[in-house]
Amino acid sequence: MEKSSVLQEARTFNDTPINTRKCCHILTKVLYLINQGEHIGTTEATEAFFAMTKLFQSKDITLRRMVYLCIKEMSKIAEDVIIVTSSLTKDMTGKEDLFRAPAIRALCTITDTSMLQGVERYLKQAIVDKAHSVSSAALTSALHLSKTSNEVVKRWVNEAQEAVNSDSVMVQYHALGLLYHIRKSDRLAVTKMVSKFTRHSLKSPYAYCLLIRIACKLLQEEDAGTDSPMFDFIESCLRHKSEMVIYEAAHAIVNMKHTSAKELTPAVSVLQLFCSSPKPTLRFAAVRTLNKVAMKHPSAVTACNLDLENLITDVNRSIATLAITTLLKTGSEGSVDRLMKQISSFMSEISDEFKVVVVEAVRSICTKFPRKHSVMMNFLSSMLREEGGFEYKKSVVDTLINTVEDNPEAKDAGLAHLCEYIEDCEHTILHTRILHLLGREGPRTPNPAKYIRFIYNRVILENAAVRAAAVTALAKFGAHCEELLPSVLVLLQRSLLDTDDEVRDRATFYLEVLKQRQKSLNSAYILNGLQVSIVGLERALHNYTMEPSETPFDMKSVPLATQPMTEQKATPGGVAAGETPSTKPSDKAAASRQDIYAEQLASVPELAALGPLFKSSNLPVELTESETEYVVRCVKHIFADYVVFQFDCTNTLNDQLLQNVTVHVEPSEGFAIMKYVPAPSLPYNTPGTTYTCVQLPDDPTQVTGNFTCTLKFLVKDCDPTTGEPDDEGYEDEYVLEDVELSVSDHVQKVIKPNFGASWEEVGPDNELEDTYSLSSMKTLEEAVKNIIHFMGMQPCERSDKVPEGKSSHTLYLAGVYRGGHDILVRAKLALSDGVTMQITVRSSDMHAAEVIATAVG
């Protein structure tokens, strides 16, 4: 369909007499072009629009309604559309109900705030009109108008209130929606509205569904529990006569944050009844919701197992898939084989979306029943051989990798399946992930040589990115397995003439390192690699080039890699939890929290000379309750010789302006206050930041302390409405919670993929050993969790997971101590009466080793 020919045909609108059938056909074409995204110029649209206005002469109902539709669509692209206002107003106030409703919708589309005053009276009358279609049209149009003319629409609250009492289910629903929209900024008014309508039964099931959603939102905002009247109302809706309302209530209860398995029981019972409904939509909704419940509360869904078993043979494959995956999460170990056999029979018939659901269920089974790994591995392997998109294949590969990492018994089988898959894999990302896993896990298997063939095939057959990953994997085999080193050197030699410079550079680098045959070099440059922040490295190198120096570049000046900054939800105090108040997280999506803090601190002149930032605490420490008049959070920034306390403050009093805000700190013995950097002004609900810089003690082993904090400021009373402060103010202070500096604040986590190689690399020069009795710990799991938390180090080689039924365990931890010193810990744990721990610490610095070794005592 050509745009030019359709616009040419639009001239037919000027013909006399009007050919209604032909004009309807042309208008349909115009609407089709617009909805297909065809660009129509302003001039062309305006010409067609003015020609279309001639069609108001016809009284044909179908043609007139097509004209209304076109007015709505073309109002965004044509000029001077307000010319039809009088015609639409005439239709809106006429006697033909079939014209009135669409005329209201069209009129509200072209009306702006200045023109709304003229038709406001008609719209208010239309809201309470006896014709339900007219009333609904006016209510929905009011909702759209509120986006641009909210103050005018607020005046229609009485009419909307009257419309809620309508006999029509749709009018009641639309009226309730408009009422909520008018009052949504006033929580008390919304609460009163919900309370009112929960007492007076509504006729419309749609209105009930909306009321349930509003009640859920209120429960979430108030963080109320199940003893709230709102929750009682939602639970009562489980006994409503409408299936739609019943499901909405069950869905709402299931999705609440703090519901326990007991509180879920009535909702699960209702969903269980729906599982045997003759309607496929209800069966699908019920089983999908039960599937979601099974992720958090599998025991709550166990009662539905018999009904879910009946759904396995459902003709709708989507329902059958969800039923089986739910049973996999709730069933026993004995039922796994049977369920897997049943689902295998129709895997080829379901879409990728539901195949991913199956894979997620298999992943949970692998965690829940580790002994079933062989069944799961074979099933996942067959899924990899089937046709499917990237997301589906990625979920299968992720599950296989997780199983290999978490279950040592599944390692050989899992790696074999992944090796088989990369022979025929078409996704580069999956290729490189699998090669990375092979490089990390393959050398530590009983027969590492069998993986070399699969890896080298990638060097010969694949694209540059995969070839580079394969070269790295080969180098790891050579670094870890001395018996394979000669063969690996020969294979790497062949990559020196590769067409891609990245592959050539990697091969050359690894070849030279491996030829040295030094374990420390292999560990530092091949097996473990750099653990620095890329953003921080770029900044440090840039600064180094800007100031020429004969001193070599020091890698210890580069901050270590930390977790990327994630979007945080705003908290009642005004600052998002874990977010720096004066930084926009969107500025550097890839930057870590520490990179952003480093940039922020460098911009403060008083703190710019402290040197490179070593570590910032992960989450702010709350020093006040969130409901108090002043909300204060503290972030600890550790430098080589200093600690900077960053206090993010929010003033929640609208009748006060705070000036010259500081947090005075009373330090522990040995620590010295260097300077305070005040926040100049703290208006109502506007976050501000003040800093306190403390020098660390001269004794390198004295690293912990407790700091008493007091918020001090100048108060100026101000007008709550205008925010205008008084000229005079007075000094005041506010006592805060203490801030603790612990051992973990001085240690940055680093991942050492090959702990053994790193242990040998650091060497025994600064080794300390001690034995402790952890009498308060009742299990090995509890001991492991507490040691990791207390020392602030990274568990290596999955040693944070204690195998079932073991009475002894070895925990490996790695980190970097303040000043850039490597720290490695080997903690041998034995369970008898309490837990006994033999700890061995190795470090490149003796003082760092002392601090960590004595930390537990």
mmCIF file of N, CA and C in Angstrom, residues 766-849:
data_model
loop_
_atom_site.group_PDB
_atom_site.id
_atom_site.type_symbol
_atom_site.label_atom_id
_atom_site.label_comp_id
_atom_site.label_asym_id
_atom_site.label_seq_id
_atom_site.Cartn_x
_atom_site.Cartn_y
_atom_site.Cartn_z
ATOM 1 N N ASN A 766 56.336 -14.956 55.338
ATOM 2 C CA ASN A 766 55.555 -14.268 56.377
ATOM 3 C C ASN A 766 54.362 -15.135 56.764
ATOM 4 N N GLU A 767 54.641 -16.345 57.213
ATOM 5 C CA GLU A 767 53.567 -17.286 57.558
ATOM 6 C C GLU A 767 53.364 -17.333 59.066
ATOM 7 N N LEU A 768 52.103 -17.263 59.477
ATOM 8 C CA LEU A 768 51.755 -17.379 60.899
ATOM 9 C C LEU A 768 50.691 -18.456 61.054
ATOM 10 N N GLU A 769 50.772 -19.181 62.166
ATOM 11 C CA GLU A 769 49.813 -20.267 62.400
ATOM 12 C C GLU A 769 49.324 -20.198 63.835
ATOM 13 N N ASP A 770 48.026 -20.469 64.037
ATOM 14 C CA ASP A 770 47.484 -20.453 65.392
ATOM 15 C C ASP A 770 46.253 -21.361 65.431
ATOM 16 N N THR A 771 45.865 -21.743 66.634
ATOM 17 C CA THR A 771 44.696 -22.610 66.806
ATOM 18 C C THR A 771 43.708 -21.921 67.755
ATOM 19 N N TYR A 772 42.424 -21.961 67.387
ATOM 20 C CA TYR A 772 41.382 -21.322 68.194
ATOM 21 C C TYR A 772 40.245 -22.304 68.436
ATOM 22 N N SER A 773 39.587 -22.133 69.563
ATOM 23 C CA SER A 773 38.381 -22.913 69.855
ATOM 24 C C SER A 773 37.176 -21.988 69.734
ATOM 25 N N LEU A 774 36.341 -22.267 68.755
ATOM 26 C CA LEU A 774 35.140 -21.436 68.527
ATOM 27 C C LEU A 774 33.968 -22.132 69.216
ATOM 28 N N SER A 775 33.911 -22.030 70.528
ATOM 29 C CA SER A 775 32.948 -22.802 71.326
ATOM 30 C C SER A 775 31.496 -22.387 71.087
ATOM 31 N N SER A 776 31.290 -21.141 70.662
ATOM 32 C CA SER A 776 29.909 -20.670 70.460
ATOM 33 C C SER A 776 29.311 -21.181 69.145
ATOM 34 N N MET A 777 30.163 -21.698 68.250
ATOM 35 C CA MET A 777 29.688 -22.179 66.947
ATOM 36 C C MET A 777 29.229 -23.632 67.070
ATOM 37 N N LYS A 778 28.027 -23.927 66.612
ATOM 38 C CA LYS A 778 27.467 -25.272 66.740
ATOM 39 C C LYS A 778 27.623 -26.119 65.480
ATOM 40 N N THR A 779 27.838 -25.452 64.323
ATOM 41 C CA THR A 779 27.996 -26.199 63.066
ATOM 42 C C THR A 779 29.157 -25.628 62.272
ATOM 43 N N LEU A 780 29.668 -26.440 61.335
ATOM 44 C CA LEU A 780 30.753 -25.972 60.459
ATOM 45 C C LEU A 780 30.250 -24.851 59.552
ATOM 46 N N GLU A 781 28.999 -24.963 59.087
ATOM 47 C CA GLU A 781 28.445 -23.934 58.197
ATOM 48 C C GLU A 781 28.418 -22.568 58.885
ATOM 49 N N GLU A 782 27.992 -22.570 60.160
ATOM 50 C CA GLU A 782 27.931 -21.322 60.929
ATOM 51 C C GLU A 782 29.327 -20.737 61.109
ATOM 52 N N ALA A 783 30.312 -21.621 61.405
ATOM 53 C CA ALA A 783 31.690 -21.169 61.594
ATOM 54 C C ALA A 783 32.238 -20.549 60.318
ATOM 55 N N VAL A 784 32.014 -21.216 59.173
ATOM 56 C CA VAL A 784 32.503 -20.720 57.879
ATOM 57 C C VAL A 784 31.901 -19.343 57.585
ATOM 58 N N LYS A 785 30.582 -19.220 57.787
ATOM 59 C CA LYS A 785 29.882 -17.960 57.504
ATOM 60 C C LYS A 785 30.440 -16.810 58.359
ATOM 61 N N ASN A 786 30.660 -17.081 59.641
ATOM 62 C CA ASN A 786 31.151 -16.040 60.549
ATOM 63 C C ASN A 786 32.597 -15.652 60.275
ATOM 64 N N ILE A 787 33.436 -16.624 59.942
ATOM 65 C CA ILE A 787 34.849 -16.334 59.643
ATOM 66 C C ILE A 787 34.952 -15.449 58.402
ATOM 67 N N ILE A 788 34.175 -15.798 57.359
ATOM 68 C CA ILE A 788 34.199 -15.008 56.120
ATOM 69 C C ILE A 788 33.742 -13.574 56.398
ATOM 70 N N HIS A 789 32.647 -13.441 57.168
ATOM 71 C CA HIS A 789 32.111 -12.106 57.477
ATOM 72 C C HIS A 789 33.098 -11.289 58.316
ATOM 73 N N PHE A 790 33.721 -11.933 59.299
ATOM 74 C CA PHE A 790 34.602 -11.217 60.225
ATOM 75 C C PHE A 790 35.887 -10.766 59.533
ATOM 76 N N MET A 791 36.449 -11.629 58.690
ATOM 77 C CA MET A 791 37.719 -11.283 58.033
ATOM 78 C C MET A 791 37.532 -10.467 56.757
ATOM 79 N N GLY A 792 36.347 -10.504 56.192
ATOM 80 C CA GLY A 792 36.079 -9.717 54.990
ATOM 81 C C GLY A 792 36.849 -10.191 53.777
ATOM 82 N N MET A 793 37.127 -11.495 53.694
ATOM 83 C CA MET A 793 37.914 -12.035 52.584
ATOM 84 C C MET A 793 37.052 -12.892 51.665
ATOM 85 N N GLN A 794 37.611 -13.219 50.495
ATOM 86 C CA GLN A 794 36.871 -13.946 49.462
ATOM 87 C C GLN A 794 37.121 -15.456 49.577
ATOM 88 N N PRO A 795 36.063 -16.270 49.770
ATOM 89 C CA PRO A 795 36.276 -17.722 49.773
ATOM 90 C C PRO A 795 36.682 -18.220 48.384
ATOM 91 N N CYS A 796 37.625 -19.131 48.327
ATOM 92 C CA CYS A 796 38.146 -19.634 47.044
ATOM 93 C C CYS A 796 37.787 -21.106 46.863
ATOM 94 N N GLU A 797 37.721 -21.487 45.593
ATOM 95 C CA GLU A 797 37.499 -22.886 45.203
ATOM 96 C C GLU A 797 36.270 -23.478 45.893
ATOM 97 N N ARG A 798 35.230 -22.624 46.045
ATOM 98 C CA ARG A 798 33.945 -23.027 46.610
ATOM 99 C C ARG A 798 34.085 -23.660 47.995
ATOM 100 N N SER A 799 35.111 -23.244 48.725
ATOM 101 C CA SER A 799 35.323 -23.809 50.063
ATOM 102 C C SER A 799 34.347 -23.245 51.093
ATOM 103 N N ASP A 800 33.515 -22.257 50.691
ATOM 104 C CA ASP A 800 32.499 -21.736 51.617
ATOM 105 C C ASP A 800 31.316 -22.699 51.740
ATOM 106 N N LYS A 801 31.275 -23.726 50.862
ATOM 107 C CA LYS A 801 30.196 -24.711 50.913
ATOM 108 C C LYS A 801 30.721 -25.973 51.587
ATOM 109 N N VAL A 802 30.133 -26.306 52.732
ATOM 110 C CA VAL A 802 30.565 -27.475 53.505
ATOM 111 C C VAL A 802 29.790 -28.699 53.018
ATOM 112 N N PRO A 803 30.489 -29.776 52.585
ATOM 113 C CA PRO A 803 29.785 -30.992 52.142
ATOM 114 C C PRO A 803 28.940 -31.581 53.264
ATOM 115 N N GLU A 804 27.806 -32.198 52.876
ATOM 116 C CA GLU A 804 26.893 -32.774 53.876
ATOM 117 C C GLU A 804 27.561 -33.897 54.659
ATOM 118 N N GLY A 805 27.261 -33.933 55.958
ATOM 119 C CA GLY A 805 27.702 -35.047 56.793
ATOM 120 C C GLY A 805 29.179 -35.034 57.157
ATOM 121 N N LYS A 806 29.902 -33.970 56.860
ATOM 122 C CA LYS A 806 31.340 -33.901 57.168
ATOM 123 C C LYS A 806 31.558 -33.298 58.559
ATOM 124 N N SER A 807 32.557 -33.825 59.266
ATOM 125 C CA SER A 807 32.881 -33.273 60.587
ATOM 126 C C SER A 807 34.157 -32.423 60.538
ATOM 127 N N SER A 808 34.766 -32.332 59.355
ATOM 128 C CA SER A 808 35.940 -31.460 59.187
ATOM 129 C C SER A 808 35.877 -30.799 57.815
ATOM 130 N N HIS A 809 36.525 -29.651 57.724
ATOM 131 C CA HIS A 809 36.452 -28.898 56.465
ATOM 132 C C HIS A 809 37.612 -27.907 56.407
ATOM 133 N N THR A 810 38.075 -27.617 55.194
ATOM 134 C CA THR A 810 39.132 -26.607 55.023
ATOM 135 C C THR A 810 38.586 -25.431 54.229
ATOM 136 N N LEU A 811 38.735 -24.242 54.806
ATOM 137 C CA LEU A 811 38.255 -22.997 54.186
ATOM 138 C C LEU A 811 39.446 -22.225 53.640
ATOM 139 N N TYR A 812 39.384 -21.837 52.364
ATOM 140 C CA TYR A 812 40.442 -21.042 51.740
ATOM 141 C C TYR A 812 39.919 -19.628 51.509
ATOM 142 N N LEU A 813 40.670 -18.627 51.979
ATOM 143 C CA LEU A 813 40.267 -17.236 51.816
ATOM 144 C C LEU A 813 41.382 -16.430 51.180
ATOM 145 N N ALA A 814 41.010 -15.472 50.335
ATOM 146 C CA ALA A 814 42.007 -14.611 49.683
ATOM 147 C C ALA A 814 41.560 -13.162 49.782
ATOM 148 N N GLY A 815 42.536 -12.264 49.892
ATOM 149 C CA GLY A 815 42.229 -10.838 49.942
ATOM 150 C C GLY A 815 43.491 -10.015 49.784
ATOM 151 N N VAL A 816 43.301 -8.708 49.762
ATOM 152 C CA VAL A 816 44.433 -7.778 49.728
ATOM 153 C C VAL A 816 44.275 -6.845 50.920
ATOM 154 N N TYR A 817 45.322 -6.744 51.720
ATOM 155 C CA TYR A 817 45.294 -5.905 52.914
ATOM 156 C C TYR A 817 45.660 -4.471 52.540
ATOM 157 N N ARG A 818 45.184 -3.510 53.332
ATOM 158 C CA ARG A 818 45.476 -2.093 53.103
ATOM 159 C C ARG A 818 46.970 -1.878 52.844
ATOM 160 N N GLY A 819 47.264 -1.184 51.755
ATOM 161 C CA GLY A 819 48.652 -1.000 51.349
ATOM 162 C C GLY A 819 49.024 -1.885 50.169
ATOM 163 N N GLY A 820 48.059 -2.741 49.731
ATOM 164 C CA GLY A 820 48.303 -3.571 48.549
ATOM 165 C C GLY A 820 49.009 -4.886 48.840
ATOM 166 N N HIS A 821 48.917 -5.394 50.082
ATOM 167 C CA HIS A 821 49.608 -6.638 50.453
ATOM 168 C C HIS A 821 48.664 -7.827 50.303
ATOM 169 N N ASP A 822 49.111 -8.852 49.548
ATOM 170 C CA ASP A 822 48.314 -10.075 49.384
ATOM 171 C C ASP A 822 48.176 -10.798 50.715
ATOM 172 N N ILE A 823 46.981 -11.317 50.967
ATOM 173 C CA ILE A 823 46.711 -12.092 52.182
ATOM 174 C C ILE A 823 46.003 -13.382 51.769
ATOM 175 N N LEU A 824 46.509 -14.519 52.238
ATOM 176 C CA LEU A 824 45.858 -15.800 51.989
ATOM 177 C C LEU A 824 45.680 -16.505 53.327
ATOM 178 N N VAL A 825 44.521 -17.140 53.506
ATOM 179 C CA VAL A 825 44.216 -17.833 54.770
ATOM 180 C C VAL A 825 43.763 -19.258 54.454
ATOM 181 N N ARG A 826 44.334 -20.198 55.195
ATOM 182 C CA ARG A 826 43.858 -21.586 55.134
ATOM 183 C C ARG A 826 43.366 -21.940 56.532
ATOM 184 N N ALA A 827 42.066 -22.151 56.680
ATOM 185 C CA ALA A 827 41.485 -22.442 58.000
ATOM 186 C C ALA A 827 40.959 -23.871 58.004
ATOM 187 N N LYS A 828 41.600 -24.735 58.807
ATOM 188 C CA LYS A 828 41.155 -26.128 58.950
ATOM 189 C C LYS A 828 40.198 -26.202 60.138
ATOM 190 N N LEU A 829 38.975 -26.638 59.865
ATOM 191 C CA LEU A 829 37.925 -26.652 60.882
ATOM 192 C C LEU A 829 37.555 -28.084 61.241
ATOM 193 N N ALA A 830 37.367 -28.340 62.529
ATOM 194 C CA ALA A 830 36.929 -29.663 62.999
ATOM 195 C C ALA A 830 35.786 -29.469 63.982
ATOM 196 N N LEU A 831 34.765 -30.305 63.855
ATOM 197 C CA LEU A 831 33.576 -30.197 64.699
ATOM 198 C C LEU A 831 33.596 -31.268 65.778
ATOM 199 N N SER A 832 33.561 -30.832 67.034
ATOM 200 C CA SER A 832 33.385 -31.774 68.152
ATOM 201 C C SER A 832 32.402 -31.105 69.108
ATOM 202 N N ASP A 833 32.847 -30.673 70.283
ATOM 203 C CA ASP A 833 32.009 -29.812 71.130
ATOM 204 C C ASP A 833 32.327 -28.376 70.739
ATOM 205 N N GLY A 834 31.571 -27.824 69.818
ATOM 206 C CA GLY A 834 31.951 -26.553 69.222
ATOM 207 C C GLY A 834 32.864 -26.821 68.031
ATOM 208 N N VAL A 835 33.482 -25.773 67.533
ATOM 209 C CA VAL A 835 34.359 -25.890 66.355
ATOM 210 C C VAL A 835 35.776 -25.484 66.740
ATOM 211 N N THR A 836 36.738 -26.322 66.346
ATOM 212 C CA THR A 836 38.153 -25.989 66.548
ATOM 213 C C THR A 836 38.730 -25.553 65.214
ATOM 214 N N MET A 837 39.495 -24.459 65.212
ATOM 215 C CA MET A 837 40.048 -23.928 63.963
ATOM 216 C C MET A 837 41.564 -23.784 64.054
ATOM 217 N N GLN A 838 42.240 -24.405 63.087
ATOM 218 C CA GLN A 838 43.686 -24.167 62.928
ATOM 219 C C GLN A 838 43.837 -23.235 61.727
ATOM 220 N N ILE A 839 44.336 -22.030 61.992
ATOM 221 C CA ILE A 839 44.428 -21.024 60.930
ATOM 222 C C ILE A 839 45.883 -20.801 60.544
ATOM 223 N N THR A 840 46.140 -20.805 59.225
ATOM 224 C CA THR A 840 47.469 -20.498 58.701
ATOM 225 C C THR A 840 47.326 -19.292 57.779
ATOM 226 N N VAL A 841 48.112 -18.252 58.024
ATOM 227 C CA VAL A 841 48.032 -17.011 57.242
ATOM 228 C C VAL A 841 49.353 -16.787 56.529
ATOM 229 N N ARG A 842 49.274 -16.508 55.224
ATOM 230 C CA ARG A 842 50.459 -16.101 54.463
ATOM 231 C C ARG A 842 50.200 -14.734 53.858
ATOM 232 N N SER A 843 51.240 -13.905 53.880
ATOM 233 C CA SER A 843 51.088 -12.561 53.323
ATOM 234 C C SER A 843 52.428 -12.056 52.816
ATOM 235 N N SER A 844 52.362 -11.043 51.949
ATOM 236 C CA SER A 844 53.600 -10.397 51.480
ATOM 237 C C SER A 844 54.084 -9.376 52.508
ATOM 238 N N ASP A 845 53.321 -9.178 53.604
ATOM 239 C CA ASP A 845 53.710 -8.239 54.650
ATOM 240 C C ASP A 845 53.449 -8.874 56.019
ATOM 241 N N MET A 846 54.460 -8.844 56.894
ATOM 242 C CA MET A 846 54.347 -9.507 58.194
ATOM 243 C C MET A 846 53.263 -8.874 59.074
ATOM 244 N N HIS A 847 53.166 -7.538 59.062
ATOM 245 C CA HIS A 847 52.160 -6.859 59.891
ATOM 246 C C HIS A 847 50.744 -7.253 59.463
ATOM 247 N N ALA A 848 50.534 -7.351 58.153
ATOM 248 C CA ALA A 848 49.220 -7.755 57.643
ATOM 249 C C ALA A 848 48.885 -9.168 58.119
ATOM 250 N N ALA A 849 49.886 -10.059 58.071
ATOM 251 C CA ALA A 849 49.673 -11.439 58.533
ATOM 252 C C ALA A 849 49.321 -11.462 60.019
#
